[in-house]
Amino acid sequence: MGQSRPLHKSTPGDVESDPSTAELLAELREYLRPDPPAIGLPPQVFTSPRLYEAERARIFGSSWIMVAHRDQLANPGDYLALDIAGEPVMVTRGEDGRLHGMSPICRHRMMPLVESGAGSAKDFTCPYHLWRYHLDGTLAGATHMRGNPDFDPAACRLPGFAVAEWHGLVFVNLDAGAAPLDGWMADVEGDLANYRLDEMVQVVSWTEEWKCNWKIAVENGHENYHAIGFHPNTVKPLMTGGIDMEVRADSTLMTRLLTRTEVPMETSVLPLTDEEKKILFSFRLFPCSSVATFGESVAWISLIPLSLDRTEVRGGTLMPAAALEGADVEAIRKQTEAFTGVINAEDRRGLEAVQRTVGSRFIQRGHLSPKEPGLLAFYRNLAFALTEADPA
Ligand code: FES
Ligand SMILES: [Fe+2]
């Protein structure tokens, strides 16, 4: 007779009830030690549907995610729609000039109001039975509903999400009551002050889908070690001082990384110090958003899960508006687009190959190099979010 185990009713955030997930979490907790082991994540964290459900509930349900630059939402009516870990999300610029975040799912019978992408609209009409919503998510009208006394049009609106703009970068948080974004960004205000992000414009932007688990992409973004393998002719030549990434006073959710260059970078309009001209500075805001500087260019990138094994890569390159005055902007745009396109393709090809191995029975946790300290910062935040933090 086999031993019977009590049936355990589970919820999306209730991961302890699955013995294999509980084991994974126990291994993740090791990263919370003051002297964490320099070893990679257990491979099952990239394949476990239960762990992904926990990530959806405990991480993506309540984290600030960078989704755009304000240039993509410049005018009233501009909107963008995307998925954050399986949750449809829309951000609009309202008639009042303010940003609004909301669920784009019709309150009648679940029809999505818009497809993923971007556009401009005066309002949103549901394609199914033509209910209409304002740019701020309130109901503008519902056809043939007067006969239902229980339906209150004034109370009907799309559920709101939190949105915030930080120096032109637009963030959304599925938790409408989330703690303000500014608190998490305070540490990097000083680091980036001389880059004058408010005076930058977006020269190119991109949205791509990579067939890999989001953490495979985020890990990759926490180290330059891979420049020697994936980017020998693109990123590596920019690393004139080597590929080391130093962690600068790490704080909760925010990891600040820098790489020193041998050759100072040219600047024409930004008041960068001599020290800043020899630093590639970047930050990673847990779980998946980042900003990186290269002289007068600044890139933002977000690696947002679409499913367990697909990731949306959103990003853009910013430059000071003053540096573009009188320049051949179209030529700069084309050149930047071509360069970032090649780098993204190099990462994508490599990371999709890594994803193809994650189901192998013969993989094991790998030892990390001293050249990838940023990974341990990411692992610590991941472990904290999945094991300690209060689920939303
Ligand atoms: S589902 Fe939108 S109007 Fe019916
Ligand atoms: Fe890369």
Coordinates of C-alpha atoms and ligand atoms in Angstrom, one line a residue:
M1 CA 0.0 0.0 0.0
G2 CA 1.4 3.4 -1.0
Q3 CA 1.4 6.1 1.6
S4 CA -1.3 8.6 1.0
R5 CA -0.5 12.3 1.2
P6 CA -3.1 14.9 2.2
L7 CA -4.5 16.7 -0.8
H8 CA -3.3 20.2 -0.8
K9 CA -5.3 23.0 -2.4
S10 CA -2.9 25.3 -4.1
T11 CA -3.1 28.9 -5.2
P12 CA -0.8 30.6 -7.8
G13 CA 1.4 32.0 -5.1
D14 CA 1.4 28.8 -3.0
V15 CA 4.5 27.1 -4.2
E16 CA 5.6 25.3 -1.0
S17 CA 3.0 22.6 -1.6
D18 CA 4.9 21.1 -4.5
P19 CA 7.8 19.1 -3.2
S20 CA 10.1 19.7 -6.2
T21 CA 9.3 23.4 -6.2
A22 CA 10.0 23.5 -2.4
E23 CA 13.4 22.0 -3.1
L24 CA 14.1 24.6 -5.7
L25 CA 13.2 27.3 -3.3
A26 CA 15.5 25.9 -0.7
E27 CA 18.3 26.0 -3.2
L28 CA 17.5 29.6 -4.1
R29 CA 17.6 30.6 -0.4
E30 CA 21.3 29.8 -0.4
Y31 CA 21.8 33.0 -2.5
L32 CA 20.5 35.0 0.5
R33 CA 23.5 34.1 2.6
P34 CA 26.1 36.8 3.1
D35 CA 28.6 34.6 1.3
P36 CA 26.4 33.0 -1.5
P37 CA 27.9 30.2 -3.5
A38 CA 29.3 31.3 -6.9
I39 CA 27.1 28.8 -8.7
G40 CA 24.4 29.2 -11.4
L41 CA 20.7 28.7 -10.9
P42 CA 19.3 25.1 -10.7
P43 CA 18.3 24.4 -14.4
Q44 CA 14.8 23.5 -13.3
V45 CA 14.1 27.1 -12.5
F46 CA 14.0 27.7 -16.3
T47 CA 11.5 24.9 -17.0
S48 CA 9.2 24.5 -14.0
P49 CA 5.6 25.7 -14.8
R50 CA 5.0 25.9 -11.0
L51 CA 7.9 28.2 -10.5
Y52 CA 6.7 30.3 -13.4
E53 CA 3.3 30.6 -11.8
A54 CA 5.0 31.7 -8.6
E55 CA 7.0 34.3 -10.6
R56 CA 3.8 35.6 -12.1
A57 CA 2.1 36.0 -8.7
R58 CA 5.0 37.1 -6.6
I59 CA 7.2 39.1 -9.0
F60 CA 5.3 40.3 -12.1
G61 CA 2.1 41.0 -10.2
S62 CA 3.7 43.7 -8.2
S63 CA 7.0 44.9 -9.8
W64 CA 7.8 48.1 -11.7
I65 CA 8.5 47.2 -15.4
M66 CA 10.0 49.7 -17.9
V67 CA 8.0 49.5 -21.0
A68 CA 8.7 52.5 -23.2
H69 CA 10.3 55.9 -23.6
R70 CA 7.9 58.9 -23.5
D71 CA 8.6 59.6 -27.2
Q72 CA 6.5 56.5 -27.9
L73 CA 3.6 58.1 -26.0
A74 CA 4.1 61.7 -26.9
N75 CA 0.6 62.8 -27.8
P76 CA -2.9 62.4 -26.3
G77 CA -4.4 59.2 -27.7
D78 CA -1.0 57.4 -28.1
Y79 CA -1.1 54.0 -26.6
L80 CA 0.9 50.8 -26.4
A81 CA -0.3 47.3 -25.5
L82 CA 1.8 44.4 -24.3
D83 CA 1.8 41.3 -22.2
I84 CA 3.5 41.1 -18.9
A85 CA 3.9 37.4 -17.9
G86 CA 0.6 36.6 -19.5
E87 CA -1.3 39.6 -18.3
P88 CA -2.5 42.0 -21.0
V89 CA -1.5 45.6 -20.2
M90 CA -2.2 48.9 -22.0
V91 CA -0.6 52.3 -21.3
T92 CA -2.3 55.4 -22.8
R93 CA -1.6 59.2 -22.9
G94 CA -4.9 60.7 -21.9
E95 CA -6.5 63.9 -23.1
D96 CA -5.2 65.5 -19.9
G97 CA -1.6 64.7 -21.0
R98 CA -1.2 62.1 -18.2
L99 CA -0.3 58.5 -18.6
H100 CA -2.8 55.8 -17.6
G101 CA -2.2 52.1 -17.1
M102 CA -5.0 49.6 -17.4
S103 CA -6.1 46.2 -18.3
P104 CA -7.3 46.3 -22.0
I105 CA -9.9 43.5 -21.4
C106 CA -13.5 44.5 -22.0
R107 CA -15.7 44.4 -18.9
H108 CA -18.6 42.9 -20.8
R109 CA -17.3 39.5 -22.0
M110 CA -13.5 39.5 -22.0
M111 CA -12.7 40.7 -25.5
P112 CA -9.3 42.4 -25.8
L113 CA -9.8 46.0 -26.9
V114 CA -6.5 46.1 -28.7
E115 CA -3.9 43.8 -30.0
S116 CA -0.3 44.0 -28.7
G117 CA 1.5 46.8 -30.3
A118 CA 1.1 50.6 -30.4
G119 CA -1.1 53.2 -32.0
S120 CA -3.1 56.3 -31.5
A121 CA -6.9 56.4 -30.8
K122 CA -9.5 58.9 -29.6
D123 CA -11.1 56.1 -27.5
F124 CA -11.3 52.3 -27.6
T125 CA -14.3 50.5 -29.0
C126 CA -14.6 46.8 -28.2
P127 CA -14.9 44.9 -31.5
Y128 CA -17.3 42.4 -29.9
H129 CA -20.5 44.4 -28.9
L130 CA -19.1 47.9 -29.3
W131 CA -18.8 49.0 -25.7
R132 CA -16.6 52.1 -25.8
Y133 CA -14.0 53.3 -23.3
H134 CA -12.2 56.6 -22.8
L135 CA -8.4 56.9 -22.8
D136 CA -8.4 56.8 -19.0
G137 CA -10.3 53.4 -18.9
T138 CA -13.7 54.8 -17.9
L139 CA -16.7 53.6 -19.8
A140 CA -17.9 56.0 -22.5
G141 CA -21.0 54.0 -23.6
A142 CA -22.5 50.5 -23.7
T143 CA -25.0 49.6 -26.4
H144 CA -28.4 48.0 -25.5
M145 CA -27.7 47.8 -21.7
R146 CA -30.4 50.1 -20.3
G147 CA -32.7 47.1 -19.6
N148 CA -30.3 45.6 -17.1
P149 CA -30.9 47.4 -13.7
D150 CA -27.9 45.8 -12.2
F151 CA -25.5 47.4 -14.7
D152 CA -24.1 50.7 -13.5
P153 CA -22.2 52.4 -16.3
A154 CA -20.7 54.9 -13.9
A155 CA -19.0 52.1 -12.0
C156 CA -17.8 50.3 -15.1
R157 CA -14.2 50.9 -16.0
L158 CA -11.1 49.0 -17.0
P159 CA -9.0 48.0 -14.0
G160 CA -6.2 50.5 -13.5
F161 CA -2.5 49.7 -13.1
A162 CA 0.2 52.1 -11.6
V163 CA 2.2 54.0 -14.2
A164 CA 5.2 56.3 -13.6
E165 CA 7.6 58.3 -15.8
W166 CA 11.2 58.6 -14.6
H167 CA 13.2 61.0 -16.6
G168 CA 11.4 60.0 -19.8
L169 CA 11.3 56.3 -19.1
V170 CA 7.8 54.9 -18.7
F171 CA 7.1 52.2 -16.1
V172 CA 4.0 50.2 -15.3
N173 CA 3.1 48.1 -12.2
L174 CA 0.2 45.7 -12.2
D175 CA -0.3 46.5 -8.5
A176 CA -2.3 49.8 -8.6
G177 CA -1.3 50.4 -5.0
A178 CA 2.4 49.8 -5.5
A179 CA 5.0 51.8 -3.6
P180 CA 6.1 54.8 -5.7
L181 CA 8.8 54.1 -8.3
D182 CA 11.0 57.0 -7.2
G183 CA 11.9 55.2 -4.0
W184 CA 13.6 52.4 -6.0
M185 CA 15.3 54.9 -8.4
A186 CA 16.8 57.2 -5.7
D187 CA 20.2 55.5 -5.7
V188 CA 20.8 56.0 -9.4
E189 CA 19.7 59.7 -9.6
G190 CA 23.2 60.8 -8.8
D191 CA 24.9 58.2 -11.0
L192 CA 22.9 59.5 -14.0
A193 CA 22.5 63.2 -13.3
N194 CA 25.2 64.3 -15.8
Y195 CA 23.6 62.2 -18.6
R196 CA 20.6 64.6 -18.4
L197 CA 18.1 62.0 -19.4
D198 CA 15.3 64.6 -19.5
E199 CA 16.9 66.2 -22.4
M200 CA 17.4 63.0 -24.4
V201 CA 15.3 61.9 -27.3
Q202 CA 14.8 58.3 -28.5
V203 CA 16.6 57.7 -31.7
V204 CA 15.5 54.0 -32.2
S205 CA 13.3 51.6 -30.4
W206 CA 12.7 47.8 -30.8
T207 CA 10.4 45.1 -29.7
E208 CA 11.5 41.5 -30.3
E209 CA 10.5 38.1 -29.2
W210 CA 13.2 35.7 -28.0
K211 CA 12.4 32.0 -27.5
C212 CA 13.9 31.7 -24.1
N213 CA 12.9 31.9 -20.4
W214 CA 13.1 35.5 -19.2
K215 CA 15.8 34.7 -16.6
I216 CA 18.1 33.3 -19.3
A217 CA 18.0 36.8 -20.9
V218 CA 18.2 38.7 -17.6
E219 CA 21.3 36.7 -16.5
N220 CA 23.0 37.5 -19.7
G221 CA 22.3 41.2 -19.2
H222 CA 24.0 41.1 -15.8
E223 CA 27.5 40.3 -17.2
N224 CA 29.9 41.4 -20.0
Y225 CA 31.8 38.1 -19.8
H226 CA 29.8 36.9 -22.8
A227 CA 31.1 39.8 -25.0
I228 CA 34.1 37.6 -25.9
G229 CA 31.8 34.8 -27.1
F230 CA 28.6 36.3 -28.5
H231 CA 29.9 39.8 -29.5
P232 CA 33.5 39.5 -30.6
N233 CA 33.2 42.2 -33.3
T234 CA 30.4 44.4 -31.8
V235 CA 30.5 44.8 -28.0
K236 CA 33.9 43.5 -27.2
P237 CA 35.8 46.2 -29.1
L238 CA 34.0 48.8 -27.0
M239 CA 35.3 47.3 -23.8
T240 CA 38.7 48.9 -24.1
G241 CA 39.5 48.3 -20.4
G242 CA 38.3 44.6 -20.4
I243 CA 35.1 42.9 -19.7
D244 CA 34.9 43.1 -15.9
M245 CA 31.7 44.4 -14.5
E246 CA 32.0 45.9 -11.0
V247 CA 29.0 46.0 -8.7
R248 CA 28.6 49.4 -7.2
A249 CA 27.0 49.5 -3.8
D250 CA 24.1 47.2 -4.5
S251 CA 20.7 47.9 -2.9
T252 CA 17.4 46.1 -2.7
L253 CA 16.0 45.5 -6.2
M254 CA 18.5 47.9 -7.7
T255 CA 21.9 46.6 -9.0
R256 CA 24.3 49.2 -10.3
L257 CA 27.1 47.9 -12.5
L258 CA 30.0 49.6 -14.2
T259 CA 32.7 48.6 -16.6
R260 CA 35.9 50.7 -16.9
T261 CA 37.2 51.7 -20.3
E262 CA 40.9 52.4 -21.2
V263 CA 40.0 55.0 -23.7
P264 CA 37.9 58.0 -22.5
M265 CA 34.7 58.4 -24.5
E266 CA 34.1 61.5 -26.6
T267 CA 31.4 64.0 -25.5
S268 CA 30.1 67.1 -27.2
V269 CA 27.2 68.3 -25.1
L270 CA 27.0 66.3 -21.8
P271 CA 29.0 67.6 -18.8
L272 CA 30.5 64.2 -18.0
T273 CA 33.4 64.1 -15.5
D274 CA 36.7 62.6 -16.6
E275 CA 35.7 59.6 -14.4
E276 CA 32.4 59.2 -16.2
K277 CA 34.0 59.4 -19.6
K278 CA 35.9 56.2 -18.7
I279 CA 32.9 54.3 -17.3
L280 CA 30.1 52.4 -18.9
F281 CA 27.5 52.7 -16.2
S282 CA 24.3 50.6 -16.0
F283 CA 21.6 49.7 -13.6
R284 CA 19.3 46.7 -13.4
L285 CA 16.0 47.2 -11.7
F286 CA 14.7 43.8 -10.6
P287 CA 13.1 41.9 -12.2
C288 CA 13.9 42.8 -15.8
S289 CA 14.5 46.5 -16.6
S290 CA 17.8 48.1 -17.3
V291 CA 19.6 51.2 -18.5
A292 CA 23.1 51.4 -19.8
T293 CA 25.3 54.3 -20.8
F294 CA 27.9 54.5 -23.5
G295 CA 29.3 58.1 -23.6
E296 CA 26.5 60.2 -24.9
S297 CA 24.3 57.3 -25.9
V298 CA 22.0 55.7 -23.3
A299 CA 20.1 52.4 -24.0
W300 CA 17.1 51.1 -22.0
I301 CA 16.0 47.5 -22.2
S302 CA 13.4 45.3 -20.6
L303 CA 13.2 41.5 -20.8
I304 CA 9.6 40.7 -20.1
P305 CA 8.2 37.1 -19.9
L306 CA 5.5 36.3 -22.4
S307 CA 5.4 32.6 -21.2
L308 CA 7.7 30.1 -19.6
D309 CA 9.9 29.9 -22.7
R310 CA 9.3 33.2 -24.5
T311 CA 10.5 36.7 -23.7
E312 CA 9.6 40.1 -25.1
V313 CA 12.6 42.3 -25.5
R314 CA 11.7 46.0 -25.5
G315 CA 14.3 48.7 -25.7
G316 CA 15.5 51.9 -27.2
T317 CA 18.6 54.1 -27.7
L318 CA 18.5 57.7 -26.4
M319 CA 20.8 60.6 -27.4
P320 CA 20.9 64.2 -26.2
A321 CA 18.6 66.4 -28.3
A322 CA 21.4 69.0 -28.5
A323 CA 23.8 66.5 -30.0
L324 CA 21.4 65.9 -32.8
E325 CA 20.9 69.5 -33.8
G326 CA 22.2 70.1 -37.2
A327 CA 23.2 66.5 -37.6
D328 CA 22.0 64.0 -40.2
V329 CA 19.5 62.4 -37.8
E330 CA 18.3 59.9 -40.3
A331 CA 21.8 58.6 -40.9
I332 CA 22.4 58.4 -37.1
R333 CA 19.1 56.6 -36.7
K334 CA 19.9 54.0 -39.4
Q335 CA 23.4 53.4 -38.1
T336 CA 22.2 53.0 -34.5
E337 CA 19.4 50.7 -35.7
A338 CA 21.8 48.5 -37.6
F339 CA 24.3 48.3 -34.7
T340 CA 21.7 47.5 -32.0
G341 CA 20.0 45.1 -34.4
V342 CA 23.3 43.1 -34.8
I343 CA 23.9 43.0 -31.1
N344 CA 20.3 41.9 -30.3
A345 CA 20.6 39.2 -33.0
E346 CA 23.8 37.9 -31.5
D347 CA 22.3 37.7 -28.0
R348 CA 19.1 36.2 -29.3
R349 CA 20.8 33.5 -31.3
G350 CA 23.0 32.5 -28.4
L351 CA 20.2 32.6 -25.7
E352 CA 17.7 30.6 -27.9
A353 CA 20.5 28.0 -28.2
V354 CA 20.8 27.9 -24.4
Q355 CA 17.0 27.5 -24.0
R356 CA 17.1 24.4 -26.3
T357 CA 19.4 22.7 -23.7
V358 CA 17.4 23.4 -20.5
G359 CA 15.4 20.1 -20.7
S360 CA 18.5 17.9 -21.0
R361 CA 18.9 15.3 -18.2
F362 CA 22.7 15.9 -18.3
I363 CA 22.9 19.6 -17.4
Q364 CA 23.9 20.7 -14.0
R365 CA 24.5 24.0 -12.1
G366 CA 27.6 25.6 -13.4
H367 CA 30.3 27.5 -11.4
L368 CA 30.4 31.2 -12.0
S369 CA 33.5 33.3 -13.0
P370 CA 34.6 36.2 -10.8
K371 CA 33.8 38.2 -14.0
E372 CA 30.1 37.8 -13.5
P373 CA 29.3 39.1 -10.0
G374 CA 26.1 40.8 -11.2
L375 CA 24.5 37.4 -11.5
L376 CA 24.6 36.8 -7.8
A377 CA 22.9 40.2 -7.3
F378 CA 20.1 39.0 -9.6
Y379 CA 19.8 35.6 -7.9
R380 CA 19.6 37.2 -4.5
N381 CA 16.7 39.4 -5.6
L382 CA 15.0 36.4 -7.3
A383 CA 15.4 34.3 -4.2
F384 CA 14.1 37.1 -2.0
A385 CA 11.0 37.7 -4.2
L386 CA 10.1 34.0 -4.4
T387 CA 10.9 33.0 -0.8
E388 CA 10.6 36.0 1.5
A389 CA 8.7 38.8 0.0
D390 CA 5.0 39.1 0.7
P391 CA 3.0 37.9 -2.3
A392 CA 0.9 40.6 -3.7
Ligands
FES1 S1 -17.1 41.8 -25.0 FE1 -16.7 43.9 -25.3 S2 -18.7 44.7 -25.8 FE2 -19.0 42.6 -25.5
FE2 FE 24.9 40.5 -25.1

